[in-house]
Coordinates of C-alpha atoms in Angstrom, one line a residue:
X925 CA -100.9 213.3 26.1
X926 CA -100.3 213.0 29.8
X927 CA -100.7 209.3 30.7
X928 CA -102.4 208.5 33.9
X929 CA -103.8 205.1 34.6
X930 CA -105.5 203.6 37.6
X931 CA -106.4 200.3 39.3
X932 CA -109.7 200.5 41.0
X933 CA -110.6 197.3 43.0
X934 CA -113.6 196.8 45.2
X935 CA -112.6 195.6 48.7
X936 CA -114.9 192.6 48.7
X937 CA -112.3 189.8 49.1
X938 CA -108.8 188.8 48.4
X939 CA -106.9 190.1 45.3
X940 CA -106.7 187.4 42.7
X941 CA -104.6 186.7 39.6
X942 CA -106.9 188.5 37.2
X943 CA -107.0 191.7 39.3
X944 CA -103.3 191.8 39.8
X945 CA -102.7 191.4 36.0
X946 CA -105.0 194.3 35.4
X947 CA -103.1 196.4 37.9
X948 CA -99.8 195.4 36.4
X949 CA -100.8 196.3 32.8
X950 CA -102.1 199.7 34.0
X951 CA -98.9 200.3 35.9
X952 CA -96.7 199.3 32.9
X953 CA -98.6 201.6 30.6
X954 CA -97.9 204.5 32.9
X955 CA -94.3 203.7 33.8
X956 CA -93.1 203.3 30.3
X957 CA -93.8 207.0 29.5
X958 CA -93.1 208.4 33.0
X959 CA -96.8 208.7 33.7
X960 CA -98.7 208.3 36.9
X961 CA -100.4 205.2 38.2
X962 CA -103.2 205.7 40.7
X963 CA -104.8 203.2 43.2
X964 CA -108.4 204.0 43.9
X965 CA -110.5 201.9 46.3
X966 CA -114.1 201.5 45.0
X967 CA -115.7 200.8 48.3
X968 CA -119.3 201.7 47.5
X969 CA -120.9 198.3 47.8
X970 CA -121.5 198.3 51.5
X971 CA -123.2 194.9 51.6
X972 CA -120.2 193.1 50.2
X973 CA -117.5 195.2 51.8
X974 CA -114.8 193.2 53.7
X975 CA -113.0 195.4 56.3
X976 CA -109.6 193.8 56.0
X977 CA -109.7 193.6 52.2
X978 CA -108.4 197.1 51.5
X979 CA -105.2 196.5 53.5
X980 CA -104.8 193.2 51.7
X981 CA -105.1 194.8 48.3
X982 CA -102.5 197.5 49.2
X983 CA -100.1 194.9 50.8
X984 CA -100.4 192.6 47.7
X985 CA -99.6 195.4 45.3
X986 CA -96.7 196.7 47.4
X987 CA -95.2 193.2 47.6
X988 CA -95.2 193.1 43.8
X989 CA -93.7 196.6 43.6
X990 CA -96.9 198.1 42.1
X991 CA -97.2 201.4 44.0
X992 CA -99.6 204.3 43.6
X993 CA -97.9 207.5 42.6
X994 CA -100.4 209.6 44.6
X995 CA -102.3 209.1 47.9
X996 CA -104.9 206.3 47.7
X997 CA -108.4 207.6 46.9
X998 CA -111.5 206.0 48.4
X999 CA -114.9 206.5 46.9
X1000 CA -116.6 206.3 50.3
X1001 CA -114.9 209.6 51.2
X1002 CA -116.2 211.3 48.0
X1003 CA -120.0 211.0 48.4
X1004 CA -120.6 214.8 48.3
X1005 CA -118.8 214.9 44.9
X1006 CA -121.1 212.2 43.4
X1007 CA -124.1 214.0 44.8
X1008 CA -123.1 217.2 43.1
X1009 CA -122.7 215.4 39.7
X1010 CA -126.0 213.7 40.3
X1011 CA -127.6 217.1 40.8
X1012 CA -126.1 218.3 37.5
X1013 CA -127.8 215.5 35.7
X1014 CA -131.1 216.3 37.3
X1015 CA -130.8 219.9 36.3
X1016 CA -130.1 219.0 32.7
X1017 CA -133.0 216.5 32.6
X1018 CA -130.8 213.4 32.4
X1019 CA -131.6 211.9 35.8
X1020 CA -134.7 211.3 37.9
X1021 CA -135.6 210.0 41.3
X1022 CA -136.8 206.4 41.0
X1023 CA -140.3 206.2 42.6
X1024 CA -140.7 202.5 42.3
X1025 CA -140.6 199.9 45.0
X1026 CA -138.7 196.6 44.4
X1027 CA -142.0 194.8 44.0
X1028 CA -143.2 197.2 41.4
X1029 CA -140.0 196.8 39.4
X1030 CA -140.4 193.0 39.7
X1031 CA -143.9 193.3 38.3
X1032 CA -142.6 195.2 35.3
X1033 CA -140.1 192.5 34.7
X1034 CA -142.8 189.8 34.9
X1035 CA -144.9 191.7 32.4
X1036 CA -142.1 192.0 30.0
X1037 CA -141.3 188.3 30.3
X1038 CA -145.0 187.4 29.8
X1039 CA -145.1 189.4 26.6
X1040 CA -141.7 188.0 25.5
X1041 CA -140.1 191.4 25.4
X1042 CA -136.8 192.6 26.8
X1043 CA -137.3 194.4 30.1
X1044 CA -136.1 198.1 29.8
X1045 CA -136.3 200.6 32.6
X1046 CA -136.7 203.4 30.1
X1047 CA -140.1 202.0 29.1
X1048 CA -141.3 202.8 32.7
X1049 CA -140.1 206.3 33.3
X1050 CA -142.4 208.2 35.6
X1051 CA -144.2 211.1 33.9
X1052 CA -143.7 213.3 36.9
X1053 CA -140.9 211.9 39.0
X1054 CA -140.7 213.0 42.7
X1055 CA -138.0 215.3 44.0
X1056 CA -134.8 213.5 44.7
X1057 CA -134.3 213.3 48.5
X1058 CA -132.4 211.0 50.9
X1059 CA -133.5 207.4 50.8
X1060 CA -134.5 207.5 47.1
X1061 CA -132.3 206.1 44.4
X1062 CA -131.3 208.3 41.5
X1063 CA -131.6 206.8 38.0
X1064 CA -129.8 208.0 34.9
X1065 CA -132.1 208.9 32.0
X1066 CA -130.5 207.4 28.9
X1067 CA -130.8 208.6 25.3
X1068 CA -130.4 205.3 23.4
X1069 CA -128.3 205.3 20.2
X1070 CA -125.8 203.2 18.3
X1071 CA -122.2 203.5 19.3
X1072 CA -118.8 202.8 17.7
X1073 CA -115.6 203.1 19.7
X1074 CA -112.0 201.9 19.5
X1075 CA -110.6 199.6 22.2
X1076 CA -106.8 199.6 22.5
X1077 CA -106.7 195.8 22.8
X1078 CA -109.8 194.6 20.8
X1079 CA -109.8 197.3 18.1
X1080 CA -113.0 198.8 16.5
X1081 CA -116.2 197.8 18.4
X1082 CA -119.8 198.7 18.1
X1083 CA -123.2 198.2 19.9
X1084 CA -126.8 199.0 19.1
X1085 CA -129.2 201.3 20.9
X1086 CA -130.8 198.3 22.6
X1087 CA -127.7 198.0 24.9
X1088 CA -128.4 201.4 26.4
X1089 CA -131.0 201.7 29.2
X1090 CA -131.7 203.8 32.3
X1091 CA -129.7 202.7 35.3
X1092 CA -129.3 203.6 39.0
X1093 CA -126.4 206.0 39.6
X1094 CA -126.9 206.7 43.3
X1095 CA -128.5 204.1 45.5
X1096 CA -131.0 204.7 48.3
X1097 CA -128.2 204.6 50.9
X1098 CA -126.5 207.6 49.3
X1099 CA -123.6 205.6 47.8
X1100 CA -123.0 205.8 44.0
X1101 CA -123.0 202.7 41.8
X1102 CA -119.8 201.7 40.0
X1103 CA -121.4 202.7 36.7
X1104 CA -121.5 206.3 37.8
X1105 CA -118.7 206.8 40.3
X1106 CA -115.9 205.5 38.2
X1107 CA -116.8 207.9 35.3
X1108 CA -116.8 210.9 37.6
X1109 CA -113.6 209.8 39.3
X1110 CA -111.8 209.0 36.1
X1111 CA -112.7 212.5 34.8
X1112 CA -111.7 214.4 37.9
X1113 CA -108.5 212.3 38.3
X1114 CA -107.6 212.9 34.6
X1115 CA -107.3 209.2 33.9
X1116 CA -106.1 208.8 30.3
X1117 CA -106.4 205.0 29.9
X1118 CA -109.1 202.8 31.5
X1119 CA -107.7 199.3 31.5
X1120 CA -110.1 196.7 32.9
X1121 CA -111.5 193.2 32.5
X1122 CA -113.8 192.1 29.7
X1123 CA -116.7 191.7 32.2
X1124 CA -117.3 195.4 31.8
X1125 CA -117.3 195.4 28.0
X1126 CA -121.0 195.0 27.5
X1127 CA -121.5 198.1 29.7
X1128 CA -119.4 200.4 27.6
X1129 CA -122.3 201.8 25.5
X1130 CA -124.2 203.0 28.6
X1131 CA -120.9 204.4 29.9
X1132 CA -120.5 206.4 26.7
X1133 CA -124.1 207.6 27.0
X1134 CA -123.3 208.9 30.5
X1135 CA -120.1 210.5 29.4
X1136 CA -122.1 212.5 26.8
X1137 CA -124.8 213.4 29.3
X1138 CA -122.1 214.8 31.7
X1139 CA -120.4 216.7 28.9
X1140 CA -117.0 215.1 29.4
X1141 CA -114.6 213.4 27.1
X1142 CA -114.1 209.7 27.6
X1143 CA -110.6 208.2 28.0
X1144 CA -108.9 205.4 26.0
X1145 CA -110.4 202.0 26.7
X1146 CA -108.4 198.8 26.9
X1147 CA -110.3 195.6 27.6
X1148 CA -108.3 192.6 29.0
X1149 CA -109.7 189.2 28.2
X1150 CA -110.3 186.9 31.1
X1151 CA -107.6 184.7 32.8
X1152 CA -109.0 181.3 32.1
X1153 CA -108.8 178.0 34.0
X1154 CA -106.2 175.4 33.1
X1155 CA -108.5 173.8 30.5
X1156 CA -109.1 177.1 28.8
X1157 CA -112.8 176.7 28.7
X1158 CA -113.9 178.9 31.6
X1159 CA -112.8 181.8 33.7
X1160 CA -110.2 181.0 36.4
X1161 CA -111.9 180.3 39.8
X1162 CA -111.0 179.1 43.2
X1163 CA -111.9 175.6 42.1
X1164 CA -109.2 175.8 39.4
X1165 CA -106.6 176.9 41.9
X1166 CA -107.1 180.7 41.9
X1167 CA -105.3 181.9 45.0
X1168 CA -105.0 185.0 47.1
X1169 CA -101.9 186.7 45.8
X1170 CA -100.4 186.8 49.3
X1171 CA -100.6 183.0 49.3
X1172 CA -97.8 183.1 46.8
X1173 CA -95.7 185.2 49.2
X1174 CA -96.4 182.8 52.0
X1175 CA -95.3 179.9 49.8
X1176 CA -92.0 181.7 49.0
X1177 CA -92.6 182.7 45.4
X1178 CA -90.4 185.7 44.4
X1179 CA -92.4 188.8 43.5
X1180 CA -90.4 189.3 40.3
X1181 CA -91.4 185.8 39.2
X1182 CA -95.1 186.6 39.7
X1183 CA -94.7 189.8 37.7
X1184 CA -93.1 188.0 34.8
X1185 CA -95.6 185.3 34.8
X1186 CA -98.6 187.6 35.0
X1187 CA -97.3 189.9 32.3
X1188 CA -97.1 187.0 29.9
X1189 CA -100.6 185.8 30.6
X1190 CA -102.1 187.0 27.3
X1191 CA -99.2 189.2 26.2
X1192 CA -95.9 188.7 24.5
X1193 CA -93.3 191.0 22.9
X1194 CA -93.3 189.2 19.5
X1195 CA -90.1 187.2 20.2
X1196 CA -89.4 183.8 21.8
X1197 CA -88.5 185.4 25.1
X1198 CA -90.6 183.9 27.9
X1199 CA -89.1 185.5 31.1
X1200 CA -88.9 189.2 31.7
X1201 CA -87.5 191.4 34.4
X1202 CA -89.4 194.6 35.4
X1203 CA -87.2 196.9 33.4
X1204 CA -87.7 194.8 30.3
X1205 CA -91.4 194.8 30.7
X1206 CA -91.5 198.6 31.1
X1207 CA -89.5 199.0 27.9
X1208 CA -91.4 196.4 25.8
X1209 CA -95.0 196.2 27.0
X1210 CA -97.6 197.3 24.4
X1211 CA -101.4 197.1 24.8
X1212 CA -101.6 196.3 21.1
X1213 CA -99.8 193.0 21.7
X1214 CA -102.3 191.8 24.3
X1215 CA -104.2 188.8 22.8
X1216 CA -107.9 189.0 22.2
X1217 CA -108.8 185.6 23.7
X1218 CA -108.5 184.5 27.2
X1219 CA -105.1 183.3 28.6
X1220 CA -104.9 179.9 30.3
X1221 CA -103.5 179.9 33.8
X1222 CA -100.8 177.3 33.6
X1223 CA -99.5 176.4 37.1
X1224 CA -96.6 174.3 35.7
X1225 CA -95.4 177.3 33.8
X1226 CA -95.6 179.5 36.9
X1227 CA -93.4 177.0 38.7
X1228 CA -91.0 177.0 35.9
X1229 CA -90.8 180.8 35.8
X1230 CA -90.4 180.9 39.6
X1231 CA -87.6 178.4 39.5
X1232 CA -85.8 180.5 36.9
X1233 CA -85.8 183.6 39.1
X1234 CA -84.7 181.5 42.2
X1235 CA -81.7 180.1 40.2
X1236 CA -80.8 183.7 39.1
X1237 CA -80.6 185.0 42.7
X1238 CA -77.1 185.5 44.2
X1239 CA -76.7 183.0 47.0
X1240 CA -76.4 185.6 49.8
X1241 CA -79.6 187.4 48.7
X1242 CA -81.5 184.1 48.3
X1243 CA -80.5 183.1 51.8
X1244 CA -81.8 186.3 53.3
X1245 CA -85.1 185.7 51.5
X1246 CA -85.2 182.1 52.7
X1247 CA -84.7 182.7 56.5
X1248 CA -88.3 182.0 57.5
X1249 CA -88.6 178.9 55.4
X1250 CA -86.0 176.6 57.0
X1251 CA -87.2 173.5 58.9
X1252 CA -87.2 173.6 62.7
X1253 CA -84.3 171.2 62.8
X1254 CA -82.1 173.8 60.9
X1255 CA -82.6 176.6 63.4
X1256 CA -79.4 176.0 65.4
X1257 CA -77.2 175.2 62.4
X1258 CA -74.5 177.7 61.4
X1259 CA -75.4 180.2 58.7
X1260 CA -72.5 179.1 56.4
X1261 CA -73.7 175.5 56.6
X1262 CA -77.3 176.5 55.7
X1263 CA -75.9 178.6 52.8
X1264 CA -74.0 175.5 51.6
X1265 CA -77.3 173.5 51.8
X1266 CA -79.2 176.2 49.9
X1267 CA -76.5 176.3 47.2
X1268 CA -77.0 172.6 46.6
X1269 CA -80.8 172.7 46.3
X1270 CA -81.1 176.1 44.5
X1271 CA -81.2 174.5 41.1
X1272 CA -84.2 172.4 42.1
X1273 CA -86.2 175.0 44.1
X1274 CA -89.4 176.3 42.5
X1275 CA -90.5 178.2 45.6
X1276 CA -89.0 178.7 49.0
X1277 CA -91.6 176.7 50.9
X1278 CA -90.0 173.6 49.3
X1279 CA -86.9 174.1 51.4
X1280 CA -87.9 171.9 54.4
X1281 CA -88.8 169.0 52.1
X1282 CA -85.6 169.2 50.1
X1283 CA -83.2 169.8 53.0
X1284 CA -84.5 168.1 56.2
X1285 CA -82.0 165.3 56.0
X1286 CA -79.1 167.8 56.1
X1287 CA -80.1 168.7 59.7
X1288 CA -81.4 165.5 61.3
X1289 CA -81.3 161.8 60.8
X1290 CA -84.6 160.9 59.1
X1291 CA -86.4 157.6 60.0
X1292 CA -85.2 154.6 58.2
X1293 CA -87.8 153.6 55.6
X1294 CA -86.9 150.4 53.9
X1295 CA -89.6 150.9 51.3
X1296 CA -87.3 153.5 49.7
X1297 CA -85.0 150.7 48.9
X1298 CA -87.7 148.1 48.2
X1299 CA -89.6 150.3 45.8
X1300 CA -86.5 151.8 44.0
X1301 CA -86.6 150.8 40.4
X1302 CA -82.8 150.7 40.1
X1303 CA -82.5 148.3 43.1
X1304 CA -85.5 146.0 42.4
X1305 CA -83.2 143.2 41.1
X1306 CA -81.1 143.0 44.3
X1307 CA -81.9 141.1 47.4
X1308 CA -81.2 142.4 50.9
X1309 CA -77.9 140.5 51.2
X1310 CA -76.6 142.0 48.0
X1311 CA -77.6 145.4 49.0
X1312 CA -75.9 145.0 52.4
X1313 CA -72.7 143.8 50.7
X1314 CA -72.6 146.9 48.5
X1315 CA -73.1 149.2 51.6
X1316 CA -70.3 147.4 53.5
X1317 CA -67.9 148.0 50.6
X1318 CA -69.1 151.6 50.4
X1319 CA -68.4 152.2 54.1
X1320 CA -64.9 150.6 53.8
X1321 CA -64.1 152.9 50.9
X1322 CA -65.4 156.1 52.5
X1323 CA -63.9 155.5 56.0
X1324 CA -60.4 156.7 54.9
X1325 CA -61.7 159.5 52.7
X1326 CA -61.3 163.1 53.7
X1327 CA -64.8 163.9 52.3
X1328 CA -63.8 166.7 50.1
X1329 CA -65.9 166.8 47.0
X1330 CA -63.0 165.8 44.7
X1331 CA -62.0 162.9 47.0
X1332 CA -65.5 161.6 47.2
X1333 CA -66.0 161.7 43.5
X1334 CA -62.8 159.7 43.1
X1335 CA -63.8 157.1 45.7
X1336 CA -67.3 156.7 44.3
X1337 CA -66.0 156.2 40.8
X1338 CA -63.6 153.6 42.1
X1339 CA -66.4 151.8 43.9
X1340 CA -68.4 151.7 40.6
X1341 CA -65.4 150.0 38.9
X1342 CA -64.7 147.7 41.8
X1343 CA -68.3 146.5 42.2
X1344 CA -69.1 146.5 38.5
X1345 CA -72.3 148.5 39.1
X1346 CA -74.0 151.3 37.2
X1347 CA -74.2 154.8 38.8
X1348 CA -78.0 154.4 38.9
X1349 CA -77.7 151.4 41.1
X1350 CA -74.9 152.2 43.5
X1351 CA -75.4 155.9 43.8
X1352 CA -79.2 155.4 44.4
X1353 CA -78.4 153.0 47.2
X1354 CA -75.8 155.3 48.9
X1355 CA -78.1 158.3 48.5
X1356 CA -81.0 156.4 50.3
X1357 CA -78.7 155.0 53.0
X1358 CA -77.3 158.4 53.9
X1359 CA -80.4 160.6 53.5
X1360 CA -83.5 158.4 53.7
X1361 CA -85.1 161.0 51.5
X1362 CA -86.9 160.5 48.2
X1363 CA -84.3 162.7 46.4
X1364 CA -81.2 164.7 47.1
X1365 CA -78.6 166.9 45.2
X1366 CA -75.6 165.3 43.5
X1367 CA -74.2 162.5 45.7
X1368 CA -70.6 163.7 46.2
X1369 CA -71.8 167.2 47.0
X1370 CA -74.4 165.9 49.5
X1371 CA -71.9 163.6 51.3
X1372 CA -69.3 166.3 51.5
X1373 CA -71.7 168.7 53.1
X1374 CA -73.1 166.1 55.5
X1375 CA -69.6 165.3 56.5
X1376 CA -67.8 162.0 57.3
X1377 CA -69.3 161.4 60.8
X1378 CA -72.9 161.8 59.8
X1379 CA -72.5 159.9 56.5
X1380 CA -70.9 156.9 58.1
X1381 CA -73.3 156.9 61.0
X1382 CA -76.2 156.8 58.7
X1383 CA -74.7 154.0 56.6
X1384 CA -74.3 152.1 59.9
X1385 CA -78.0 152.7 60.7
X1386 CA -78.9 151.4 57.3
X1387 CA -76.8 148.3 57.7
X1388 CA -78.5 147.6 61.0
X1389 CA -81.9 148.0 59.4
X1390 CA -81.0 145.6 56.7
X1391 CA -80.2 142.9 59.2
X1392 CA -83.7 142.9 60.7

C-alpha cells in the first residue's frame, strides 16, 4: 500500500501541542516507509479564520522539521471541486437543499426537547426540496445503519444507527463543512491514513455513511487520545500552560527536544528509553503502541528532555544557537570568553532563554545584596565579623594565585584546611562575594573564567559592604 498521510489544521489560531503531536505522528507514519506527508490548510470556517494563522502553522512545522512533501493545499481554493461532488450527491438522491430558516430549525429542536426525544434532522426532511442554488445550504441525506470499523490505535469500534443523521455539507456561503470537504480531499489526494484527535471519533459513523454515498473507499483511521492537563483530568488548555509552539522557539527550546517530548506524549517503544532523536523515532514509531488514554502534559519532563538535548550539543553549535539569548552586558565580550561561559552553564541549561539569568555576573558586577549572605543556610551561624574574616583570608590566599583552574582548586582546598571550614560554608561565601548571584557553576571554574582582577575587585566590594 502506498502510504500518504496528512495534517489538516484550520487557521483559526496558534498551533498548540496537541496539533503538533498529530502532525508529528502522521509525518512519522509516512517517513518510516518512504511515504508522503501532506499539509492541507482547511480554511473553510470564514467566521473564525485568522489571517496570520496559516503562516504561523507553516513556520511552526518547518521549525520542527515537519515539512510537506507536496505543495500546500488550501480548501478555499477548491470550492468548485466540492460543488461538483455536492452535485453528484444530489443526482444520486443523497443530498438536498435545506429549505429551513434558522428559526424553523430552532422550533424543531424545541419540539423534540418538549417531547423528550433526540433532535434529528432526518425527521424533518422536506418532501419536495427546492433546487439547490447559491445562498442555500446543501444537506447530506443519510441512510442510518449500525457500523463497525477498526481504528489503528483504539482497535475494533462500533456505533449504532442513532449516531447517523443528516448534516450540512456545503454552507450558504458556498464553503464546504469539515465533515464533507476532508472526505473529498482525502480521496482525491489518495490519503491512506487519517490520523486525528479523538474529538472527531463520535463523527466517524456519519463519515462512513458519506463515504458509502460517494462510492469511495475509506482510509485507515487512527484516533489519538487528547493531550491532558498536568492533573490528567481534563484536556490541556491555555489555563494549564498550553502554549503557541513558537513560544518554545522564542524561549530557546531546541526543536529536537520538542520532537522527542511530543513523540512520547502517549507513545513508547516498549523499552525504558525516554529520549529519542528523529532517526530513532522514524525507525521505531508504531501506531499500535499509542496509548488509548490521554497523555498528561508534564512541563517538568519537557524541561528535563530539553536539558538533555542542550547537554548533547557540541559547544560551537550550541553557541551559534545561543547568539540571540545573551544579556545586553555580554554584547561586547569576546566570542571565546562567551563560549567559555556557555561551557560552564551548559550542564544546567534547560532552555536558552535561561542564559541571561545564569551568566549575567560573568559580564558585569551585580549589585551587592547582603540578603544572599544573611539568608544562606550554610552561613546562618556566622556573624558579619566572622564572615568578613573568612573573606580577608580568602583574598590573601588568592592574591598570589595565577587563577588557573588547577591552582585555584589547590588554593581553595588549602583555605578549607586552614580555616577548618566545610566546603558548603566557605565556597558558598566566596561564590556570593564574587558573583552576587543566587547560583553559579563550580567555584574554581567560575573564578578562573572571571579572572583575577574581577574576582579580587568583587571581594573588595563585598568586604566594604560588610563594614557598613
